[in-house]
Tab-separated table of C-alpha atoms in Angstrom:
chain	number	residue	atom	x	y	z
T	1	MET	CA	14.126	-9.912	-10.710
T	2	THR	CA	16.321	-11.531	-8.072
T	3	SER	CA	18.226	-14.503	-9.404
T	4	PHE	CA	19.097	-17.642	-7.591
T	5	LYS	CA	22.276	-19.729	-7.673
T	6	ALA	CA	21.913	-23.567	-7.038
T	7	GLN	CA	23.287	-24.212	-3.787
T	8	GLU	CA	22.568	-26.062	-0.429
T	9	SER	CA	20.101	-23.468	0.784
T	10	LEU	CA	18.183	-22.735	-2.455
T	11	SER	CA	14.851	-23.323	-0.807
T	12	GLU	CA	15.766	-21.099	2.123
T	13	GLN	CA	16.507	-18.289	-0.506
T	14	ILE	CA	13.260	-18.805	-2.236
T	15	ALA	CA	11.451	-18.588	1.081
T	16	GLN	CA	13.361	-15.493	2.001
T	17	HIS	CA	12.301	-14.012	-1.307
T	18	LEU	CA	8.657	-14.837	-0.776
T	19	ALA	CA	8.820	-13.706	2.972
T	20	ARG	CA	9.926	-10.357	1.910
T	21	GLN	CA	6.985	-9.880	-0.352
T	22	ILE	CA	4.501	-11.159	2.440
T	23	ILE	CA	5.936	-8.871	4.932
T	24	ASN	CA	6.051	-5.757	2.980
T	25	GLY	CA	2.572	-6.460	1.664
T	26	ASP	CA	3.154	-7.134	-2.062
T	27	LEU	CA	1.447	-10.416	-1.170
T	28	LEU	CA	-1.555	-10.079	0.762
T	29	ALA	CA	-3.445	-12.377	3.189
T	30	GLY	CA	-5.389	-15.010	1.232
T	31	ASP	CA	-3.159	-14.549	-1.973
T	32	ARG	CA	-2.242	-18.003	-3.348
T	33	ILE	CA	1.141	-19.022	-3.840
T	34	GLN	CA	1.483	-21.330	-6.782
T	35	GLU	CA	4.430	-23.761	-6.971
T	36	LEU	CA	4.427	-24.056	-10.720
T	37	ARG	CA	4.295	-20.075	-11.220
T	38	ILE	CA	7.151	-19.470	-8.650
T	39	ALA	CA	9.248	-22.122	-9.890
T	40	GLY	CA	9.012	-20.664	-13.405
T	41	GLU	CA	9.508	-17.118	-12.424
T	42	LEU	CA	12.635	-17.856	-10.419
T	43	GLU	CA	13.884	-20.740	-12.744
T	44	VAL	CA	14.192	-23.263	-9.835
T	45	SER	CA	12.615	-26.718	-9.547
T	46	ARG	CA	9.422	-27.281	-8.264
T	47	GLY	CA	10.697	-29.374	-5.523
T	48	SER	CA	12.876	-26.664	-4.350
T	49	VAL	CA	9.676	-24.393	-4.112
T	50	ARG	CA	7.654	-27.146	-2.249
T	51	GLU	CA	10.696	-26.929	0.352
T	52	ALA	CA	10.381	-23.322	0.455
T	53	LEU	CA	6.688	-23.327	1.329
T	54	LEU	CA	7.290	-25.802	4.145
T	55	ILE	CA	9.761	-23.051	5.407
T	56	LEU	CA	7.331	-20.375	4.971
T	57	GLU	CA	4.728	-22.393	6.929
T	58	ARG	CA	7.308	-22.912	9.851
T	59	TRP	CA	7.841	-19.095	9.721
T	60	HIS	CA	3.898	-18.656	10.109
T	61	LEU	CA	3.761	-16.629	6.916
T	62	ILE	CA	1.481	-19.187	4.797
T	63	ASP	CA	-1.053	-21.898	5.473
T	64	ILE	CA	-0.738	-25.081	3.320
T	65	LEU	CA	-4.162	-26.228	2.918
T	66	PRO	CA	-5.283	-29.554	1.418
T	67	ARG	CA	-6.305	-29.229	-2.138
T	68	ARG	CA	-6.196	-25.435	-2.226
T	69	GLY	CA	-2.355	-25.411	-1.669
T	70	ALA	CA	-0.348	-22.515	-0.152
T	71	VAL	CA	-1.992	-19.318	0.801
T	72	VAL	CA	-0.732	-16.235	2.580
T	73	LYS	CA	-1.808	-16.377	6.262
T	74	ASP	CA	-4.727	-14.078	7.262
T	75	MET	CA	-3.760	-11.351	9.891
T	76	SER	CA	-6.675	-12.499	11.909
T	77	GLU	CA	-7.336	-10.989	15.330
T	78	GLU	CA	-6.696	-14.252	16.821
T	79	HIS	CA	-3.194	-14.506	14.859
T	80	VAL	CA	-2.218	-11.037	16.024
T	81	ARG	CA	-3.152	-11.716	19.803
T	82	SER	CA	-1.264	-14.960	19.686
T	83	LEU	CA	1.824	-13.496	18.214
T	84	TYR	CA	2.169	-10.569	20.524
T	85	GLU	CA	1.416	-12.833	23.487
T	86	ILE	CA	4.213	-15.131	22.608
T	87	VAL	CA	6.505	-12.247	21.872
T	88	ASP	CA	5.735	-10.759	25.415
T	89	LEU	CA	6.461	-14.315	26.860
T	90	LEU	CA	9.854	-15.059	25.003
T	91	PHE	CA	11.257	-11.509	24.957
T	92	GLY	CA	10.439	-11.542	28.763
T	93	PHE	CA	12.207	-14.912	29.075
T	94	VAL	CA	15.329	-13.489	27.198
T	95	VAL	CA	15.680	-10.362	29.051
T	96	THR	CA	15.207	-12.315	32.396
T	97	LYS	CA	18.059	-14.622	31.307
T	98	ALA	CA	20.172	-11.814	30.111
T	99	MET	CA	19.957	-10.021	33.538
T	100	GLY	CA	23.246	-10.452	35.478
T	101	ARG	CA	24.892	-12.666	32.743
T	102	VAL	CA	25.357	-9.789	30.151
T	103	GLN	CA	28.440	-7.484	30.587
T	104	ASP	CA	28.119	-3.814	30.039
T	105	ASP	CA	30.369	-4.006	26.908
T	106	GLU	CA	28.435	-6.543	25.356
T	107	LEU	CA	25.571	-3.870	25.355
T	108	THR	CA	27.730	-1.473	23.280
T	109	PRO	CA	26.594	-2.846	19.750
T	110	PHE	CA	22.984	-2.351	20.957
T	111	ILE	CA	23.781	1.419	21.738
T	112	GLU	CA	25.452	2.031	18.353
T	113	LEU	CA	22.486	0.424	16.820
T	114	ILE	CA	20.132	2.743	18.853
T	115	ARG	CA	22.252	5.654	17.482
T	116	VAL	CA	21.797	4.208	14.026
T	117	MET	CA	18.038	3.911	14.514
T	118	GLN	CA	17.997	7.647	15.795
T	119	ALA	CA	19.214	8.806	12.585
T	120	GLN	CA	16.589	6.627	10.640
T	121	VAL	CA	13.887	8.138	12.720
T	122	ALA	CA	15.169	11.622	12.003
T	123	ALA	CA	15.298	10.865	8.242
T	124	ARG	CA	12.010	8.949	8.309
T	125	GLN	CA	13.580	5.902	6.717
T	126	VAL	CA	10.886	3.406	7.644
T	127	ASP	CA	12.242	0.427	5.901
T	128	ASP	CA	15.714	0.821	7.182
T	129	PHE	CA	14.502	1.455	10.534
T	130	HIS	CA	12.471	-1.761	10.509
T	131	GLU	CA	15.670	-3.515	9.389
T	132	SER	CA	17.827	-2.192	12.290
T	133	ALA	CA	15.006	-3.173	14.830
T	134	PHE	CA	15.270	-6.856	13.840
T	135	GLN	CA	19.095	-6.710	13.739
T	136	PHE	CA	18.575	-5.462	17.436
T	137	ILE	CA	15.984	-8.419	18.052
T	138	ALA	CA	18.089	-11.068	16.418
T	139	ARG	CA	21.188	-10.020	18.438
T	140	ALA	CA	19.334	-9.826	21.593
T	141	THR	CA	17.861	-13.252	21.208
T	142	ARG	CA	21.301	-14.896	21.683
T	143	PHE	CA	21.239	-13.711	25.375
T	144	ALA	CA	18.577	-16.304	26.002
T	145	GLY	CA	21.469	-18.872	26.285
T	146	ASN	CA	18.789	-21.473	24.901
T	147	SER	CA	19.171	-22.635	21.541
T	148	LEU	CA	15.470	-23.846	21.233
T	149	VAL	CA	14.318	-20.456	22.288
T	150	GLU	CA	16.621	-18.911	19.705
T	151	GLN	CA	15.216	-21.098	17.036
T	152	ILE	CA	11.563	-20.642	18.037
T	153	LEU	CA	12.309	-16.869	17.899
T	154	ASP	CA	14.105	-17.060	14.725
T	155	ASN	CA	11.019	-18.998	13.121
T	156	MET	CA	8.681	-16.463	14.617
T	157	GLN	CA	10.832	-13.437	13.316
T	158	PRO	CA	9.065	-13.257	9.871
T	159	ALA	CA	5.561	-12.979	11.395
T	160	ILE	CA	6.812	-10.368	13.888
T	161	ARG	CA	8.468	-8.502	11.035
T	162	ARG	CA	5.130	-8.613	9.061
T	163	ALA	CA	3.074	-7.090	12.034
T	164	PHE	CA	5.729	-4.614	12.887
T	165	TYR	CA	6.124	-3.523	9.209
T	166	LEU	CA	2.145	-3.002	9.284
T	167	ALA	CA	2.535	-0.993	12.566
T	168	LEU	CA	5.271	1.230	11.253
T	169	HIS	CA	3.320	1.969	8.052
T	170	ILE	CA	0.039	2.744	9.757
T	171	ASN	CA	1.207	4.933	12.622
T	172	ARG	CA	3.525	7.785	11.890
T	173	ASP	CA	4.702	7.776	15.453
T	174	GLU	CA	5.579	4.163	15.578
T	175	MET	CA	9.145	4.572	14.651
T	176	GLN	CA	9.729	6.993	17.688
T	177	GLU	CA	7.590	4.630	19.951
T	178	SER	CA	9.855	1.651	19.069
T	179	LEU	CA	12.961	3.744	19.497
T	180	SER	CA	11.975	4.689	22.845
T	181	PHE	CA	11.055	0.868	23.584
T	182	PHE	CA	14.727	-0.053	22.532
T	183	LYS	CA	16.360	2.665	24.692
T	184	ALA	CA	14.309	1.810	27.801
T	185	LEU	CA	15.016	-1.808	27.412
T	186	ILE	CA	18.824	-1.353	27.317
T	187	GLU	CA	18.525	1.024	30.227
T	188	SER	CA	16.795	-1.468	32.330
T	189	LEU	CA	19.476	-3.891	31.365
T	190	LEU	CA	22.052	-1.502	32.301
T	191	GLN	CA	20.254	-1.075	35.716
T	192	GLN	CA	19.898	-4.937	36.094
T	193	ASP	CA	16.331	-4.370	36.727
T	194	ALA	CA	14.464	-7.439	35.407
T	195	ASP	CA	10.973	-6.426	36.483
T	196	ALA	CA	11.326	-3.031	34.822
T	197	ALA	CA	12.541	-4.882	31.615
T	198	ARG	CA	9.560	-6.978	31.550
T	199	GLU	CA	7.199	-4.128	32.078
T	200	VAL	CA	8.782	-2.194	29.281
T	201	ILE	CA	8.336	-5.201	27.088
T	202	GLY	CA	4.659	-5.719	28.348
T	203	GLU	CA	3.710	-2.182	27.652
T	204	PHE	CA	5.274	-1.884	24.305
T	205	VAL	CA	3.609	-5.253	23.097
T	206	GLU	CA	0.288	-4.130	24.243
T	207	HIS	CA	0.714	-0.737	22.651
T	208	GLN	CA	1.728	-2.277	19.162
T	209	ARG	CA	-0.806	-5.168	19.442
T	210	GLY	CA	-3.514	-2.389	19.811
T	211	ILE	CA	-2.339	-0.417	16.618
T	212	VAL	CA	-2.273	-3.587	14.615
T	213	LEU	CA	-5.663	-4.760	15.715
T	214	GLU	CA	-7.253	-1.428	15.485
T	215	SER	CA	-6.049	-1.321	11.764
T	216	ILE	CA	-7.533	-4.810	11.065
T	217	MET	CA	-10.966	-4.049	12.555
T	218	ARG	CA	-10.913	-0.692	10.721
T	219	ALA	CA	-10.241	-2.390	7.367
T	220	ARG	CA	-12.804	-5.079	8.408
T	221	GLN	CA	-15.518	-2.240	8.980
T	222	ILE	CA	-14.579	-0.479	5.486
T	223	GLU	CA	-15.083	-3.781	3.906
T	224	GLU	CA	-18.412	-4.433	5.504
T	225	ALA	CA	-19.610	-0.997	4.924
T	226	TRP	CA	-18.754	-1.258	1.417
T	227	ASN	CA	-20.373	-4.701	0.993
T	228	GLN	CA	-23.496	-3.219	2.767
T	229	ARG	CA	-23.891	-0.494	0.427
T	230	HIS	CA	-23.235	-2.689	-2.533
T	231	ARG	CA	-26.134	-4.857	-1.411
T	232	ARG	CA	-28.281	-1.950	-0.998
T	233	SER	CA	-27.734	-0.463	-4.370
H	1	MET	CA	7.681	-52.858	7.471
H	2	THR	CA	5.466	-49.926	7.601
H	3	SER	CA	3.829	-49.110	4.169
H	4	PHE	CA	2.919	-45.810	2.841
H	5	LYS	CA	0.103	-44.790	0.591
H	6	ALA	CA	0.652	-41.757	-1.700
H	7	GLN	CA	-1.421	-38.708	-0.102
H	8	GLU	CA	-1.163	-35.238	0.722
H	9	SER	CA	0.738	-35.700	3.853
H	10	LEU	CA	3.117	-38.448	2.762
H	11	SER	CA	6.212	-36.468	3.923
H	12	GLU	CA	4.552	-36.095	7.349
H	13	GLN	CA	4.025	-39.837	7.503
H	14	ILE	CA	7.663	-40.398	6.625
H	15	ALA	CA	8.633	-37.873	9.362
H	16	GLN	CA	6.357	-39.733	11.665
H	17	HIS	CA	7.975	-42.966	11.052
H	18	LEU	CA	11.544	-41.779	11.431
H	19	ALA	CA	10.471	-39.776	14.428
H	20	ARG	CA	9.216	-42.993	16.250
H	21	GLN	CA	12.795	-44.598	15.538
H	22	ILE	CA	14.559	-41.726	17.032
H	23	ILE	CA	12.284	-41.413	19.983
H	24	ASN	CA	12.612	-44.961	21.139
H	25	GLY	CA	16.252	-45.122	20.331
H	26	ASP	CA	16.197	-47.248	17.237
H	27	LEU	CA	18.170	-44.472	15.646
H	28	LEU	CA	20.731	-42.939	17.780
H	29	ALA	CA	22.326	-39.447	18.177
H	30	GLY	CA	24.979	-38.895	15.545
H	31	ASP	CA	23.276	-41.681	13.203
H	32	ARG	CA	22.987	-40.496	9.699
H	33	ILE	CA	19.847	-40.524	7.923
H	34	GLN	CA	20.233	-41.284	4.088
H	35	GLU	CA	17.793	-39.882	1.769
H	36	LEU	CA	18.368	-42.573	-0.782
H	37	ARG	CA	18.298	-45.461	1.600
H	38	ILE	CA	15.014	-44.148	3.304
H	39	ALA	CA	13.557	-43.456	-0.218
H	40	GLY	CA	14.344	-47.121	-1.297
H	41	GLU	CA	13.433	-48.653	1.998
H	42	LEU	CA	9.897	-46.956	2.190
H	43	GLU	CA	9.368	-47.001	-1.763
H	44	VAL	CA	8.674	-43.113	-1.846
H	45	SER	CA	10.420	-40.426	-3.785
H	46	ARG	CA	13.521	-38.636	-2.830
H	47	GLY	CA	11.699	-35.353	-2.733
H	48	SER	CA	9.227	-36.617	-0.161
H	49	VAL	CA	12.054	-37.742	2.054
H	50	ARG	CA	13.715	-34.316	1.779
H	51	GLU	CA	10.507	-32.822	2.885
H	52	ALA	CA	10.231	-35.315	5.701
H	53	LEU	CA	13.672	-34.241	6.775
H	54	LEU	CA	12.825	-30.607	6.985
H	55	ILE	CA	9.757	-31.609	9.257
H	56	LEU	CA	12.100	-33.642	11.436
H	57	GLU	CA	14.297	-30.709	11.615
H	58	ARG	CA	11.561	-28.366	12.677
H	59	TRP	CA	10.781	-31.094	15.383
H	60	HIS	CA	14.321	-30.726	16.846
H	61	LEU	CA	15.069	-34.440	16.179
H	62	ILE	CA	17.693	-34.093	13.597
H	63	ASP	CA	20.376	-31.495	12.277
H	64	ILE	CA	20.819	-30.927	8.547
H	65	LEU	CA	24.268	-30.210	8.146
H	66	PRO	CA	25.976	-28.849	4.918
H	67	ARG	CA	27.666	-31.645	2.959
H	68	ARG	CA	27.108	-34.250	5.723
H	69	GLY	CA	23.338	-34.347	5.336
H	70	ALA	CA	20.816	-35.317	8.084
H	71	VAL	CA	22.039	-36.469	11.432
H	72	VAL	CA	20.081	-37.395	14.511
H	73	LYS	CA	20.394	-34.676	16.877
H	74	ASP	CA	22.729	-35.004	20.030
H	75	MET	CA	21.103	-35.255	23.199
H	76	SER	CA	23.744	-32.733	24.606
H	77	GLU	CA	23.502	-31.253	27.877
H	78	GLU	CA	22.834	-27.971	26.260
H	79	HIS	CA	19.995	-29.507	24.384
H	80	VAL	CA	18.449	-31.034	27.351
H	81	ARG	CA	18.807	-27.942	29.461
H	82	SER	CA	17.155	-25.813	26.755
H	83	LEU	CA	14.415	-28.230	26.287
H	84	TYR	CA	13.397	-28.439	29.847
H	85	GLU	CA	13.730	-24.703	30.334
H	86	ILE	CA	11.182	-24.078	27.378
H	87	VAL	CA	8.896	-26.891	28.600
H	88	ASP	CA	8.884	-25.078	31.992
H	89	LEU	CA	7.997	-21.770	30.408
H	90	LEU	CA	5.313	-22.922	28.026
H	91	PHE	CA	3.623	-25.502	30.236
H	92	GLY	CA	3.543	-22.604	32.788
H	93	PHE	CA	2.001	-20.246	30.355
H	94	VAL	CA	-0.668	-22.972	29.248
H	95	VAL	CA	-1.791	-23.514	32.972
H	96	THR	CA	-1.812	-19.828	33.803
H	97	LYS	CA	-3.937	-19.343	30.662
H	98	ALA	CA	-6.167	-22.236	31.561
H	99	MET	CA	-6.863	-21.031	35.006
H	100	GLY	CA	-10.231	-19.497	35.351
H	101	ARG	CA	-11.269	-20.229	31.839
H	102	VAL	CA	-11.289	-24.152	32.123
H	103	GLN	CA	-14.649	-25.629	33.260
H	104	ASP	CA	-14.394	-28.270	35.756
H	105	ASP	CA	-16.158	-30.664	33.362
H	106	GLU	CA	-13.447	-29.908	30.744
H	107	LEU	CA	-11.174	-31.667	33.186
H	108	THR	CA	-13.198	-35.148	33.085
H	109	PRO	CA	-11.186	-36.410	29.941
H	110	PHE	CA	-7.931	-35.732	32.052
H	111	ILE	CA	-9.164	-37.496	34.963
H	112	GLU	CA	-10.151	-40.429	32.839
H	113	LEU	CA	-6.682	-40.419	31.210
H	114	ILE	CA	-5.169	-40.444	34.615
H	115	ARG	CA	-7.121	-43.573	35.580
H	116	VAL	CA	-5.674	-45.265	32.384
H	117	MET	CA	-2.331	-44.293	33.396
H	118	GLN	CA	-2.762	-45.508	36.735
H	119	ALA	CA	-3.553	-48.977	35.404
H	120	GLN	CA	-0.425	-48.703	33.024
H	121	VAL	CA	1.693	-48.017	35.813
H	122	ALA	CA	0.484	-50.878	37.847
H	123	ALA	CA	0.904	-53.095	34.764
H	124	ARG	CA	4.394	-51.562	34.021
H	125	GLN	CA	3.325	-50.886	30.477
H	126	VAL	CA	6.119	-48.148	29.937
H	127	ASP	CA	5.502	-47.546	26.281
H	128	ASP	CA	1.585	-47.245	26.543
H	129	PHE	CA	2.183	-44.874	29.568
H	130	HIS	CA	4.476	-42.780	27.475
H	131	GLU	CA	1.824	-42.522	24.967
H	132	SER	CA	-0.950	-41.612	27.374
H	133	ALA	CA	1.305	-38.991	28.839
H	134	PHE	CA	1.371	-37.171	25.522
H	135	GLN	CA	-2.209	-37.622	24.970
H	136	PHE	CA	-2.620	-35.691	28.232
H	137	ILE	CA	-0.106	-32.920	27.153
H	138	ALA	CA	-1.479	-32.431	23.513
H	139	ARG	CA	-4.948	-32.080	24.894
H	140	ALA	CA	-3.822	-29.735	27.674
H	141	THR	CA	-1.968	-27.509	24.993
H	142	ARG	CA	-5.241	-26.341	23.648
H	143	PHE	CA	-6.036	-24.617	26.726
H	144	ALA	CA	-3.284	-22.054	25.895
H	145	GLY	CA	-5.900	-20.273	23.692
H	146	ASN	CA	-3.026	-19.360	21.455
H	147	SER	CA	-2.540	-21.092	18.141
H	148	LEU	CA	1.103	-20.179	17.859
H	149	VAL	CA	1.850	-21.683	21.401
H	150	GLU	CA	0.056	-24.802	20.214
H	151	GLN	CA	2.070	-25.033	17.153
H	152	ILE	CA	5.431	-24.423	19.009
H	153	LEU	CA	4.434	-27.079	21.498
H	154	ASP	CA	3.501	-29.523	18.633
H	155	ASN	CA	6.848	-29.011	17.173
H	156	MET	CA	8.651	-29.445	20.198
H	157	GLN	CA	6.550	-32.532	21.096
H	158	PRO	CA	8.739	-35.033	19.458
H	159	ALA	CA	11.980	-33.902	21.360
H	160	ILE	CA	10.076	-33.939	24.748
H	161	ARG	CA	8.891	-37.337	23.821
H	162	ARG	CA	12.395	-38.431	23.154
H	163	ALA	CA	13.804	-37.126	26.561
H	164	PHE	CA	10.649	-38.463	28.476
H	165	TYR	CA	11.050	-41.844	26.790
H	166	LEU	CA	14.632	-41.816	27.919
H	167	ALA	CA	13.651	-40.977	31.431
H	168	LEU	CA	11.052	-43.656	31.721
H	169	HIS	CA	13.550	-46.240	30.671
H	170	ILE	CA	16.393	-45.310	33.003
H	171	ASN	CA	14.414	-44.592	36.000
H	172	ARG	CA	12.107	-47.532	37.396
H	173	ASP	CA	10.114	-44.879	39.478
H	174	GLU	CA	9.626	-42.336	36.687
H	175	MET	CA	6.179	-43.652	35.676
H	176	GLN	CA	4.920	-43.144	39.272
H	177	GLU	CA	6.526	-39.806	39.520
H	178	SER	CA	4.985	-38.641	36.169
H	179	LEU	CA	1.715	-39.900	37.398
H	180	SER	CA	1.697	-37.839	40.564
H	181	PHE	CA	2.857	-34.852	38.412
H	182	PHE	CA	-0.155	-35.060	36.249
H	183	LYS	CA	-2.401	-35.684	39.415
H	184	ALA	CA	-1.039	-32.730	41.113
H	185	LEU	CA	-1.514	-30.499	38.105
H	186	ILE	CA	-5.177	-31.443	37.676
H	187	GLU	CA	-5.608	-30.801	41.447
H	188	SER	CA	-4.214	-27.397	41.179
H	189	LEU	CA	-6.480	-26.504	38.206
H	190	LEU	CA	-9.483	-27.788	40.164
H	191	GLN	CA	-8.359	-25.456	42.913
H	192	GLN	CA	-7.585	-22.516	40.555
H	193	ASP	CA	-4.181	-22.173	42.081
H	194	ALA	CA	-1.989	-20.876	39.312
H	195	ASP	CA	1.019	-20.489	41.492
H	196	ALA	CA	0.642	-24.011	42.778
H	197	ALA	CA	0.498	-25.310	39.028
H	198	ARG	CA	3.499	-23.478	37.988
H	199	GLU	CA	5.406	-24.783	41.141
H	200	VAL	CA	4.286	-28.412	40.246
H	201	ILE	CA	5.341	-27.881	36.716
H	202	GLY	CA	8.764	-26.249	37.821
H	203	GLU	CA	9.553	-29.265	40.234
H	204	PHE	CA	8.667	-31.928	37.978
H	205	VAL	CA	10.752	-30.422	35.081
H	206	GLU	CA	13.775	-30.014	37.315
H	207	HIS	CA	13.389	-33.526	38.563
H	208	GLN	CA	13.298	-35.065	35.158
H	209	ARG	CA	15.865	-32.849	33.706
H	210	GLY	CA	18.126	-34.131	36.480
H	211	ILE	CA	17.452	-37.710	35.638
H	212	VAL	CA	18.157	-37.295	31.918
H	213	LEU	CA	21.254	-35.125	32.573
H	214	GLU	CA	22.520	-37.790	35.022
H	215	SER	CA	22.091	-40.497	32.480
H	216	ILE	CA	23.913	-38.537	29.789
H	217	MET	CA	26.780	-37.704	31.990
H	218	ARG	CA	27.044	-41.447	33.221
H	219	ALA	CA	27.227	-42.368	29.601
H	220	ARG	CA	29.936	-39.850	28.866
H	221	GLN	CA	31.901	-41.071	31.866
H	222	ILE	CA	31.659	-44.837	30.903
H	223	GLU	CA	32.663	-43.699	27.269
H	224	GLU	CA	35.672	-41.745	28.813
H	225	ALA	CA	36.953	-44.407	31.167
H	226	TRP	CA	36.731	-46.916	28.260
H	227	ASN	CA	38.667	-44.744	26.065
H	228	GLN	CA	41.365	-44.041	28.655
H	229	ARG	CA	41.797	-47.840	29.526
H	230	HIS	CA	42.035	-48.501	25.774
H	231	ARG	CA	44.859	-45.954	25.614
H	232	ARG	CA	46.595	-47.445	28.505
H	233	SER	CA	46.604	-51.079	27.282
């Protein structure tokens, strides 16, 4: 078990710990997160867990419901649509702002990251690739030159990670698709082509939203078919 | 003094109380917010105040600094620029989404609100007008049809309120200007003209950002002139 030291950002550490479990599916939509149980497991105060839950709510990973307490957020169709819509808008904003301000040599770390991701695709290291992709995104976010947009994207990142993790695990080709997206994005930045960049983003967002939505609907169909058969028998 | 009852959203009530003081300038940029003092004044637990501070941080009204604790956020040039930039982007998104989906009769409450605001302008009720303007904005936000954008705008609202409050109090004509903005916005929605709507938003945002930035820079000049004279004598 992970252990936690008492320090300023204890609640943030607890939030990170729970976030990882939600992102990789150890905690599922609808699962309750019980303050007391978490406090006991991690040997932290109940107050720290309460603060961690507020952070997880800000990260769009849980809902805090009156009386029911904290519950892992449902990956509803509405949530997925909203998420990819705002990703499209904010990534589009970031690249538009980046155009013309970013020097070619500032793109070097991205090109190196793409090399790393290329190796991860070849070795089928899905989780490492997932991590690299968000290093890329976190780094790119700084080009916005807008601290509020950075904060919004930071707060949105866990929910994006969760959807992206799902996409990578349901579609064998999604690593390759994502790699091509990151390459095309850097290419459009090198060519100072804002329209191309927004188009690249729009297409990738639409593609990945489709995969995630399809998986959600398939899961629902299986659920419904099961329930129907159950009722019949 | 406002009194608080113990209930689910106690920390939110505390946050609202402190937010009002920051928005209307009772608490100034750089002012420290001390957990213990607030807990004593409001007769609430220190844990509830800590949670309230996390909410105020999410609302972009305070910074929580290691060791120094909670401090009212500086209305820096960077903050103001970032704020109006994201307002432009998100309001633009909301009206674009609203176009074609909003029925004329759904605009009736807005037209009524504009009538109220018109009376408030005539009577120079600045604070009431400020309140009405945000009723308008909160209601309009729902047209986004995107729960995450709604949440982002809800979290951003206190910081927008703070800048807008400043603008209304430094510029005598700002009520009239704002009223014209809301009228033009509804007009463009009635005419289903998305480009016009985004232009109306862009112009108003630029105008109000200018007023707020000018006031910040004037304050800084006065400060600097004072410091220089002080040094000389």
